Coordinates of C-alpha atoms in Angstrom, one line a residue:
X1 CA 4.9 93.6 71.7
X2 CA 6.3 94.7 68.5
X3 CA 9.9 93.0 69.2
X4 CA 7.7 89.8 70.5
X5 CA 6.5 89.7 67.0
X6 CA 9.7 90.0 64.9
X7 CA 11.4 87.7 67.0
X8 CA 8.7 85.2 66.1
X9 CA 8.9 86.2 62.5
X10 CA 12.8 85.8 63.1
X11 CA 12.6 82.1 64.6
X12 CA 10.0 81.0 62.0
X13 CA 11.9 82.0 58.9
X14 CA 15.2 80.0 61.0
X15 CA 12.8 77.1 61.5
X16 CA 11.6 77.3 58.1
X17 CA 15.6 76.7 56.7
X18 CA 16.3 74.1 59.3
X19 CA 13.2 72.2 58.1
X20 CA 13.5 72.5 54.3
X21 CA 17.1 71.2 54.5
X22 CA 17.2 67.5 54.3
X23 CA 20.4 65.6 55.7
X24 CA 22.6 63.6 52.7
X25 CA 22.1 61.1 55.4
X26 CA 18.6 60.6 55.4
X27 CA 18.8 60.9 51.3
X28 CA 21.7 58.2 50.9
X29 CA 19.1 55.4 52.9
X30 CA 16.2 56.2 51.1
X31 CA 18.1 55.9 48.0
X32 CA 19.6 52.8 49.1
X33 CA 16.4 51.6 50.2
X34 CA 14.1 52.0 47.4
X35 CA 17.3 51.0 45.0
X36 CA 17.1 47.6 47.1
X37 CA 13.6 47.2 46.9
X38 CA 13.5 47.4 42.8
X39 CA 16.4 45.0 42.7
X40 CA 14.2 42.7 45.2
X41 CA 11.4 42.7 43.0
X42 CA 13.2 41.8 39.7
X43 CA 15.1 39.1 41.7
X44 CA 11.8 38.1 42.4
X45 CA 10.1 38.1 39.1
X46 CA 13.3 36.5 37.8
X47 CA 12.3 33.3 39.8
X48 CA 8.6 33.7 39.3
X49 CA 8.4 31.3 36.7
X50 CA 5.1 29.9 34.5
X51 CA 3.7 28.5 31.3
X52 CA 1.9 29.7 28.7
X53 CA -1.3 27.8 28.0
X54 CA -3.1 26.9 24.8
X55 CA -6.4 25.3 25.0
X56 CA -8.3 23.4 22.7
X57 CA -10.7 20.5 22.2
X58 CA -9.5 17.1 22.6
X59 CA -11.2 13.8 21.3
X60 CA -9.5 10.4 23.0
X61 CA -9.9 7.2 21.8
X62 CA -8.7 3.8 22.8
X63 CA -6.0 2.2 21.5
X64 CA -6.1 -1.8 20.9
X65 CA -9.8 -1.8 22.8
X66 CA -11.8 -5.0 22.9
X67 CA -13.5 -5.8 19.7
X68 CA -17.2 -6.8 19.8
X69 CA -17.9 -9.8 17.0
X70 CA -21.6 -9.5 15.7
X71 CA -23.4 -11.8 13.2
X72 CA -24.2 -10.5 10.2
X73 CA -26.9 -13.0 8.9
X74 CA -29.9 -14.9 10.7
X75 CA -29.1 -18.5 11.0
X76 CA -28.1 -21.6 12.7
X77 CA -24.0 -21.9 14.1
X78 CA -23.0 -25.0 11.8
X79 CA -19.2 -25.2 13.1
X80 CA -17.6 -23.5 16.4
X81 CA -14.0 -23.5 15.8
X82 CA -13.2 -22.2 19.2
X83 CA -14.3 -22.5 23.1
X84 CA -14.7 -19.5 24.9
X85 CA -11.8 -17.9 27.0
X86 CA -9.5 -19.6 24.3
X87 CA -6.3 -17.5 22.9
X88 CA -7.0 -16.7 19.1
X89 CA -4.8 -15.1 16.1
X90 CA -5.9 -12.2 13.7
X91 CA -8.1 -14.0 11.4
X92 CA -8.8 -16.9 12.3
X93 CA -11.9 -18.6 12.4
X94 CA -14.6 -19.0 15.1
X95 CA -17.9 -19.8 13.5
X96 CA -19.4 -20.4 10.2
X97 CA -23.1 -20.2 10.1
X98 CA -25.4 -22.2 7.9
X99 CA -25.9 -22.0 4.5
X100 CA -26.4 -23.0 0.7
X101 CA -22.6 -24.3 0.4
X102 CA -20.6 -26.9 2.4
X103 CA -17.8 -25.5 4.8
X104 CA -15.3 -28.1 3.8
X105 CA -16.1 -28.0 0.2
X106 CA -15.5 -24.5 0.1
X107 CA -12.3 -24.3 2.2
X108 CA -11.2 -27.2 -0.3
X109 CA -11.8 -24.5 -3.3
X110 CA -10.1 -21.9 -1.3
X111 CA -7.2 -24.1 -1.0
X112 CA -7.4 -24.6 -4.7
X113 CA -7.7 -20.8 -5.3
X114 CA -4.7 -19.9 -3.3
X115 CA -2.6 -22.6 -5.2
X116 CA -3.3 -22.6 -8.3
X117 CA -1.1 -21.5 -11.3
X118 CA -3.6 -20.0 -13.8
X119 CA -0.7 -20.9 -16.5
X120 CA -0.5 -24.7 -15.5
X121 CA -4.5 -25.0 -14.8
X122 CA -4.9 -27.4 -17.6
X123 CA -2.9 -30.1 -15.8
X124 CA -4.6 -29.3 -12.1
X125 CA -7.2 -31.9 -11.5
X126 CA -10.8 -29.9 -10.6
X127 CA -13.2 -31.6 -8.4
X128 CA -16.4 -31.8 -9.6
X129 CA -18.7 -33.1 -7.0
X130 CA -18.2 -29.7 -4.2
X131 CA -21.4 -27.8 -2.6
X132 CA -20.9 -24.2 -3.0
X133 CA -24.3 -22.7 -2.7
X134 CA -23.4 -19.1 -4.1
X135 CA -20.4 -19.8 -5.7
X136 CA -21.6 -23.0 -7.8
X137 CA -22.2 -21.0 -10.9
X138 CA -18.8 -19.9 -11.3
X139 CA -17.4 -22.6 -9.8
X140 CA -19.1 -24.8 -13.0
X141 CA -18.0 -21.8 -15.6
X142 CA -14.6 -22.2 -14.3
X143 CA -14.7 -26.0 -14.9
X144 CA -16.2 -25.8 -18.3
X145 CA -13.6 -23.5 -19.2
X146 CA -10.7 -25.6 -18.4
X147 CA -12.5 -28.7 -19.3
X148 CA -12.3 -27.1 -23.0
X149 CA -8.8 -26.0 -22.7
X150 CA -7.8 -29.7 -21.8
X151 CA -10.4 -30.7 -25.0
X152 CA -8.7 -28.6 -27.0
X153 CA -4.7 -29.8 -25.6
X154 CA -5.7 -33.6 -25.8
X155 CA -7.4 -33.4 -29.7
X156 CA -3.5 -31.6 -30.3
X157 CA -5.4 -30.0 -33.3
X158 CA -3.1 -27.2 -33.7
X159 CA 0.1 -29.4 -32.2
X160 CA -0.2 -32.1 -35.3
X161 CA -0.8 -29.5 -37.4
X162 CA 2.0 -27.5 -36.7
X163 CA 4.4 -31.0 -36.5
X164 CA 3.2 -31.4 -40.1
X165 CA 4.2 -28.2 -40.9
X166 CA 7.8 -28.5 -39.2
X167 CA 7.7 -32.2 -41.1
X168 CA 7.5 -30.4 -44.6
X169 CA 10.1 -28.0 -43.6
X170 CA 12.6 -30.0 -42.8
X171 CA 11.8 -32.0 -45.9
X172 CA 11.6 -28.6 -48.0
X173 CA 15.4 -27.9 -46.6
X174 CA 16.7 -31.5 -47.4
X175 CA 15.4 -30.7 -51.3
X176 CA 16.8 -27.1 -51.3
X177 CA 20.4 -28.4 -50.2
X178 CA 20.3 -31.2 -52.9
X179 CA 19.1 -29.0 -55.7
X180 CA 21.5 -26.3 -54.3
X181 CA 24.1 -29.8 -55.2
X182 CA 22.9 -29.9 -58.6
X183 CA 22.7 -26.0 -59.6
X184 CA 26.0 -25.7 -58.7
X185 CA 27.6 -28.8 -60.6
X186 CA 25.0 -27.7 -63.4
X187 CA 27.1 -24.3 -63.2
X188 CA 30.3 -26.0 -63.2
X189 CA 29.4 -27.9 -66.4
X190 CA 28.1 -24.5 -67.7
X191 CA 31.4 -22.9 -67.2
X192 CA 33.4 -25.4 -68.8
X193 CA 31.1 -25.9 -71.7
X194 CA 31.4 -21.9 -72.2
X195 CA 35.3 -22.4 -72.4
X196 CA 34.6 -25.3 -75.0
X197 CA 32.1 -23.0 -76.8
X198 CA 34.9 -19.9 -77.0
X199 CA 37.5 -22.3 -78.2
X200 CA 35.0 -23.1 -81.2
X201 CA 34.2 -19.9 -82.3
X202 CA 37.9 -19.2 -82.8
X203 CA 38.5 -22.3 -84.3
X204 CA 35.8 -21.5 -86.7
X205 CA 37.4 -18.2 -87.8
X206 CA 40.5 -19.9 -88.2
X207 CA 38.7 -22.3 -90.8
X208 CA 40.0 -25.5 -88.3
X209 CA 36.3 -26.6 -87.9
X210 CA 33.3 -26.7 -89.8
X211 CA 30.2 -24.7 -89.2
X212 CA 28.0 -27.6 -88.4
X213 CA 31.1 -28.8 -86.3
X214 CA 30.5 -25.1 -84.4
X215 CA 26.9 -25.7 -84.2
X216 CA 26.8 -28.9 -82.1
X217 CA 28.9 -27.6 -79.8
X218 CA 27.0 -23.9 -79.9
X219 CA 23.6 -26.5 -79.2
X220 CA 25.4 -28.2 -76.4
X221 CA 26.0 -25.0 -75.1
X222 CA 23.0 -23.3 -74.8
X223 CA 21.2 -26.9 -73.6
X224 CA 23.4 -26.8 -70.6
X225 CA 23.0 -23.2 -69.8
X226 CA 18.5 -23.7 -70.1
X227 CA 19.5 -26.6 -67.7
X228 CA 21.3 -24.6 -65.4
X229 CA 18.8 -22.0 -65.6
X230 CA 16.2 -24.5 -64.8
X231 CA 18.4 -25.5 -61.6
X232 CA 18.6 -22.2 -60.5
X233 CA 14.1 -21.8 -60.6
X234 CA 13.9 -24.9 -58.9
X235 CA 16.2 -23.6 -56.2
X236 CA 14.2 -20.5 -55.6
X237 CA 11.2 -22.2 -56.5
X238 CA 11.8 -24.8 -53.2
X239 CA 13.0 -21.6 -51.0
X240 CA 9.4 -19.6 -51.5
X241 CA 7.7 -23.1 -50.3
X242 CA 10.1 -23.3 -47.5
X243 CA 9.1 -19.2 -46.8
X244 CA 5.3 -19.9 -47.2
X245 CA 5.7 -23.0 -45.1
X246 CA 8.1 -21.2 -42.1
X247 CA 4.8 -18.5 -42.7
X248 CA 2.2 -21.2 -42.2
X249 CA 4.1 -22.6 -39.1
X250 CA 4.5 -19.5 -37.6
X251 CA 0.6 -18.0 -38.3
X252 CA -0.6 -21.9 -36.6
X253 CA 1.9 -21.2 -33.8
X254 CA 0.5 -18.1 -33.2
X255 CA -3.3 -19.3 -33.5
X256 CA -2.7 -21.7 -30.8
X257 CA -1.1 -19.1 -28.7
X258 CA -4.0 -16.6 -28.9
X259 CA -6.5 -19.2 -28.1
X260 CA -4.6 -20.5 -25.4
X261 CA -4.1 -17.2 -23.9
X262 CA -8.1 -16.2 -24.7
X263 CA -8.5 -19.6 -22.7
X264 CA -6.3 -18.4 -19.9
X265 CA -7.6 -14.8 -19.6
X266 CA -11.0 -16.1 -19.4
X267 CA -10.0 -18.7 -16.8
X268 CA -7.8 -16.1 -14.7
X269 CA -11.0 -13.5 -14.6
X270 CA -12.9 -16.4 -13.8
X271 CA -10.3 -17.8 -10.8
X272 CA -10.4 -13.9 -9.6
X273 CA -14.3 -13.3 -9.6
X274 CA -14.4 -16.6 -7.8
X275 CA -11.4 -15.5 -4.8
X276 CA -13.8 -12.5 -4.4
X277 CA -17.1 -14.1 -4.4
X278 CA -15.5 -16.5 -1.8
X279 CA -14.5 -13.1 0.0
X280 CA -18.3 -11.9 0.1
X281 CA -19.1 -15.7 1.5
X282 CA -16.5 -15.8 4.1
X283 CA -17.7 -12.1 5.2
X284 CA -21.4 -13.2 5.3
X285 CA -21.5 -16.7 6.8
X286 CA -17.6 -16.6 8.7
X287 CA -17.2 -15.6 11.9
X288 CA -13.7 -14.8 12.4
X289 CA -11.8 -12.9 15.0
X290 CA -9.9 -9.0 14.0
X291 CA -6.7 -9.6 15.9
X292 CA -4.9 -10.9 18.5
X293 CA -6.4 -11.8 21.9
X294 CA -8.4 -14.1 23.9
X295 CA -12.4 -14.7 22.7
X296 CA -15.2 -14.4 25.5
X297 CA -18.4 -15.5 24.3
X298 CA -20.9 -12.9 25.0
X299 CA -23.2 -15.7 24.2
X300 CA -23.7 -20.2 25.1
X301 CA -22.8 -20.7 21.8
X302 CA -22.5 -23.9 20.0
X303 CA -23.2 -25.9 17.3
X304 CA -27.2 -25.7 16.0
X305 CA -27.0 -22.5 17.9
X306 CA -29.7 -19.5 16.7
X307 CA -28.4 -16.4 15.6
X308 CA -30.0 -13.1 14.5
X309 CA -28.0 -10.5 12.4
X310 CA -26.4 -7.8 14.5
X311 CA -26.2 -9.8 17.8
X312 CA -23.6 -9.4 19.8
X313 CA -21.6 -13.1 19.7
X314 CA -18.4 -12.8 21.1
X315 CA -15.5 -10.0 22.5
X316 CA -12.2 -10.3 21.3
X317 CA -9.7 -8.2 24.2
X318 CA -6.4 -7.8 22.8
X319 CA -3.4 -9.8 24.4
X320 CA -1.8 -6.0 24.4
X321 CA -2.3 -3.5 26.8
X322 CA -5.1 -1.3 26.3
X323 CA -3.7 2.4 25.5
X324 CA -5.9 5.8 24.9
X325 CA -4.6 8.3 22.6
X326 CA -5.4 12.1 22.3
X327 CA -6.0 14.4 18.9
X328 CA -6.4 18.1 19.3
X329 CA -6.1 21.0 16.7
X330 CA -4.3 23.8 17.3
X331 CA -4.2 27.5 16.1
X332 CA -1.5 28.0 14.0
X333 CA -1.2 31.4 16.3
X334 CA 1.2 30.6 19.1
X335 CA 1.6 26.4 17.8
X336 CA 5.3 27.4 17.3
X337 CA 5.6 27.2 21.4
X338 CA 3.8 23.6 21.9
X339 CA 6.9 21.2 21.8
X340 CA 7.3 16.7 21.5
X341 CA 7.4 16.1 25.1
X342 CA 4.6 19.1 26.8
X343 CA 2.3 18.2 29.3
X344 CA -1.0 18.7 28.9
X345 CA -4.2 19.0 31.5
X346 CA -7.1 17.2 30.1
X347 CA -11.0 17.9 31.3
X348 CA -13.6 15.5 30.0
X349 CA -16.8 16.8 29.3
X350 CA -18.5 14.1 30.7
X351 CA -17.3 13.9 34.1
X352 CA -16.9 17.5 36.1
X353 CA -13.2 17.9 36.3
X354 CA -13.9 19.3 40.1
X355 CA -15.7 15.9 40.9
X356 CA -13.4 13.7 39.2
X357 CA -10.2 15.6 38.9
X358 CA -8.2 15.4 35.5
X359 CA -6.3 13.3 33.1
X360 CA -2.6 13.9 32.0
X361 CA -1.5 13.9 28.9
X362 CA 1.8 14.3 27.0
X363 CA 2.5 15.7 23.6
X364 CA 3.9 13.0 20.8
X365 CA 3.8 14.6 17.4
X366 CA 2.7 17.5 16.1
X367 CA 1.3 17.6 12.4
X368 CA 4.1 19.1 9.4
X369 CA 1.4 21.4 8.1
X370 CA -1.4 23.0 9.3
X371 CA -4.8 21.7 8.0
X372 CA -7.3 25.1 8.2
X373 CA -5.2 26.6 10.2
X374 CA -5.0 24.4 12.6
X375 CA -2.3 21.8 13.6
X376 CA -3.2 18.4 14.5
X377 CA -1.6 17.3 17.8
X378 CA -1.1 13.3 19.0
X379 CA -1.2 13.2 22.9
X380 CA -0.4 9.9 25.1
X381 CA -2.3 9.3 28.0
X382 CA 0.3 7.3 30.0
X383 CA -2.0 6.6 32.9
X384 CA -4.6 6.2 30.7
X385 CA -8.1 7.6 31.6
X386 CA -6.9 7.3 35.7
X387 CA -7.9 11.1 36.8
X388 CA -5.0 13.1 39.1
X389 CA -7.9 11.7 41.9
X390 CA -7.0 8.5 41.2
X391 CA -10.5 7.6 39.7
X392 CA -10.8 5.5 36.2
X393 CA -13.2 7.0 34.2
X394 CA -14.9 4.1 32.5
X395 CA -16.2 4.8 29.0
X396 CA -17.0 3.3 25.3
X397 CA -16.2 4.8 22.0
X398 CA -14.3 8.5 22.0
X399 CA -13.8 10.6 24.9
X400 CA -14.3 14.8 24.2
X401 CA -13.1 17.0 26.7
X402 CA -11.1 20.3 26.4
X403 CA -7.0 20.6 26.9
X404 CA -4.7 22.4 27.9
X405 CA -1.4 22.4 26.6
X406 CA 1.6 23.6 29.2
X407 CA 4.0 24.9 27.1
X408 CA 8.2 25.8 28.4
X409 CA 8.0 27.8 31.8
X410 CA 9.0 31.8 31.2
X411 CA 9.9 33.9 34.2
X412 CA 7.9 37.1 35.0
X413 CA 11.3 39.3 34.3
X414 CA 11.5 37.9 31.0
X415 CA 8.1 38.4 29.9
X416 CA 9.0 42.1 31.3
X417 CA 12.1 42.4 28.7
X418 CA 10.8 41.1 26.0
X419 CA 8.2 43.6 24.7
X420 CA 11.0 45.9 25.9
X421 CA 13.5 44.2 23.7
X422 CA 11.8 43.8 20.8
X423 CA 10.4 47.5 20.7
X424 CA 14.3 48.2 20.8
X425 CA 15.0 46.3 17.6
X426 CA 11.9 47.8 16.0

């Protein structure tokens, strides 16, 4: 019994060896097994690939959209430019409604506003039989100011005056050059009768004249030399008239000139507060089309046509293509990522994205600085508001929804390194 039992001890301490040694075979595939299941999984994270995502709220509005024309006054349609369905430019006219002033009279002082040289005014004829209605007041200040100016031009007040003036100067300048003659012959004389005058004082000395022989000639002397000097205050004398005339010329010259420019100021404020109290007209009483495009009446309109304020009168859709556009803001946390060119998942709030699927988007531009911490980001709807069901959502005014802004794809390994990587270079 007792060798029974140590032979069993014997085996089991064997068995135990045999079992707690583990062949390098068996140890080599495991090794090679779990080192190729790691390098599996990184391949595999290597090609799993996705974005990150920035979401935000998105307003879209329509680009070029139709363009509802309402009347802004009560009243009757006196002239219908157009018919409906016809092709129409950017401000052009459709309708004018009734009023105080006649259209034709009015487009005739339009015509006259947008031509007129305020500085030639006084030689533009001015009509003086035009209906206005609002704008007759000024209309009749603006004549009475240029009906003075042409007064005031064709009574050449100031223009005879300063002819006179010129008249005297010229005649002034003929005097001063002949008197100039004179002084200076006067001055010859002078010089030769002081020669004559020397000559007799030494004679004198010398005893080869008499004194009263001396004095005529000392007489003569001195009588040429008071007419000489009287030349020479009757030249300055006729250059201050000509100075106080040129002064007199110039202070008439510049009279005229200050009225005549008081007269065109006023008449240049007038011509301006009349261009914008024809703008105020045209915006209450004209009916005229935004932009481009074809006009569909909204209602039968025509001539003697009723009207209330705030009705709907015409459309105007654009002859280009109707486009949406999409603004959202941004965090400035993470905007470094969004890029020209992302695609972006839009979900109106208006119609359940699970219902009616959702709109692409693109990224365009992306605001230079951030406005509250936020970027401002354009996005283009190139299929417009067609959903990814191929639904059109059909809408007025703006559009909210929320976005989502697909960013550059980043594989799973990467995402791994990177916190790795960085905490390296910490």
């Amino acid at each position: 019994m007792k060798n029974n039992i140590e032979t069993t001890d014997i085996h089991s301490e064997e068995v135990e060896d045999v079992l707690s040694i583990i062949p390098d075979k068996i140890i080599r595939w495991g090794a090679t097994t779990i080192s190729l299941i790691i390098i599996l999984i990184l391949c595999t994270t290597a090609f799993i690939e996705y974005p990150d995502v920035i979401n935000s709220e998105i307003t879209i509005t329509a680009v070029n959209p139709p363009v509802q024309i309402k009347g802004r006054v009560d009243g009757k349609i006196e002239n219908l430019f157009v018919a409906d369905k016809d092709s129409i430019k950017s401000e052009q006219y459709i309708a004018c409604v009734s009023n105080a002033a006649n259209f034709n009279d009015v487009m005739k002082l339009k015509q006259w506003l947008d031509t007129v040289d305020v500085a030639g005014v006084v030689k533009l004829p001015l009509k003086f039989d035009l209906l206005l209605g609002e704008l007759q007041t000024s209309y009749i200040e603006l004549q009475s100011l240029i009906k003075e100016l042409q007064n005031q031009n064709n009574i050449e007040f100031y223009d005879k005056k300063i002819a006179s003036f010129e008249a005297q100067l010229l005649h002034y300048n003929n005097y001063l050059s002949n008197v100039k003659k004179q002084s200076g012959f006067a001055h010859n004389e002078l010089a030769a009768f002081y020669k004559q005058y020397k000559r007799d004082s030494l004679l004198l000395l010398n005893d080869v004249i008499s004194e009263s022989e001396f004095d005529n000639s000392n007489a003569t002397y001195y009588q040429k030399k008071t007419t000489t000097q009287n030349s020479d205050v009757l030249v300055s004398q006729t250059q201050l008239k000509i100075s106080e005339c040129e002064q007199a010329l110039l202070d008439l010259q510049l009279i005229k000139a200050q009225e005549n420019h008081e007269y065109i100021s006023k008449i240049s404020d007038k011509i301006n507060g009349l261009k914008t109290e024809f703008l105020e007209w045209e915006l209450k009483y004209v009916i005229k089309s935004p932009s481009d495009g074809i006009v569909s009446f909204s209602k039968d309109l025509m001539k003697n046509y009723s009207i209330n304020a705030n009705d709907v009168l015409c459309t105007i859709i654009p002859n280009q293509e109707i486009g949406y556009l999409g603004k959202a803001m941004i965090p400035v946390a993470g905007s470094g990522k969004v890029c020209k060119g992302d695609k972006v998942i839009i979900k109106p709030d208006n119609y359940p994205y699970l219902d009616f699927g959702i709109v692409y988007g693109e990224v365009v531009s992306i605001s230079l600085l951030p406005q509250n911490n936020h970027y401002l980001v354009e996005i283009r709807l190139p299929d417009g508001l067609t959903t990814s069901y191929g639904k059109e959502l059909n809408t007025t005014g703006e559009v909210q929804g929320k976005a989502e802004l697909i960013t550059e794809n980043h594989s799973l390994l990467n995402r791994l390194i990177k916190p790795i990587y960085a905490a390296l270079k910490e």
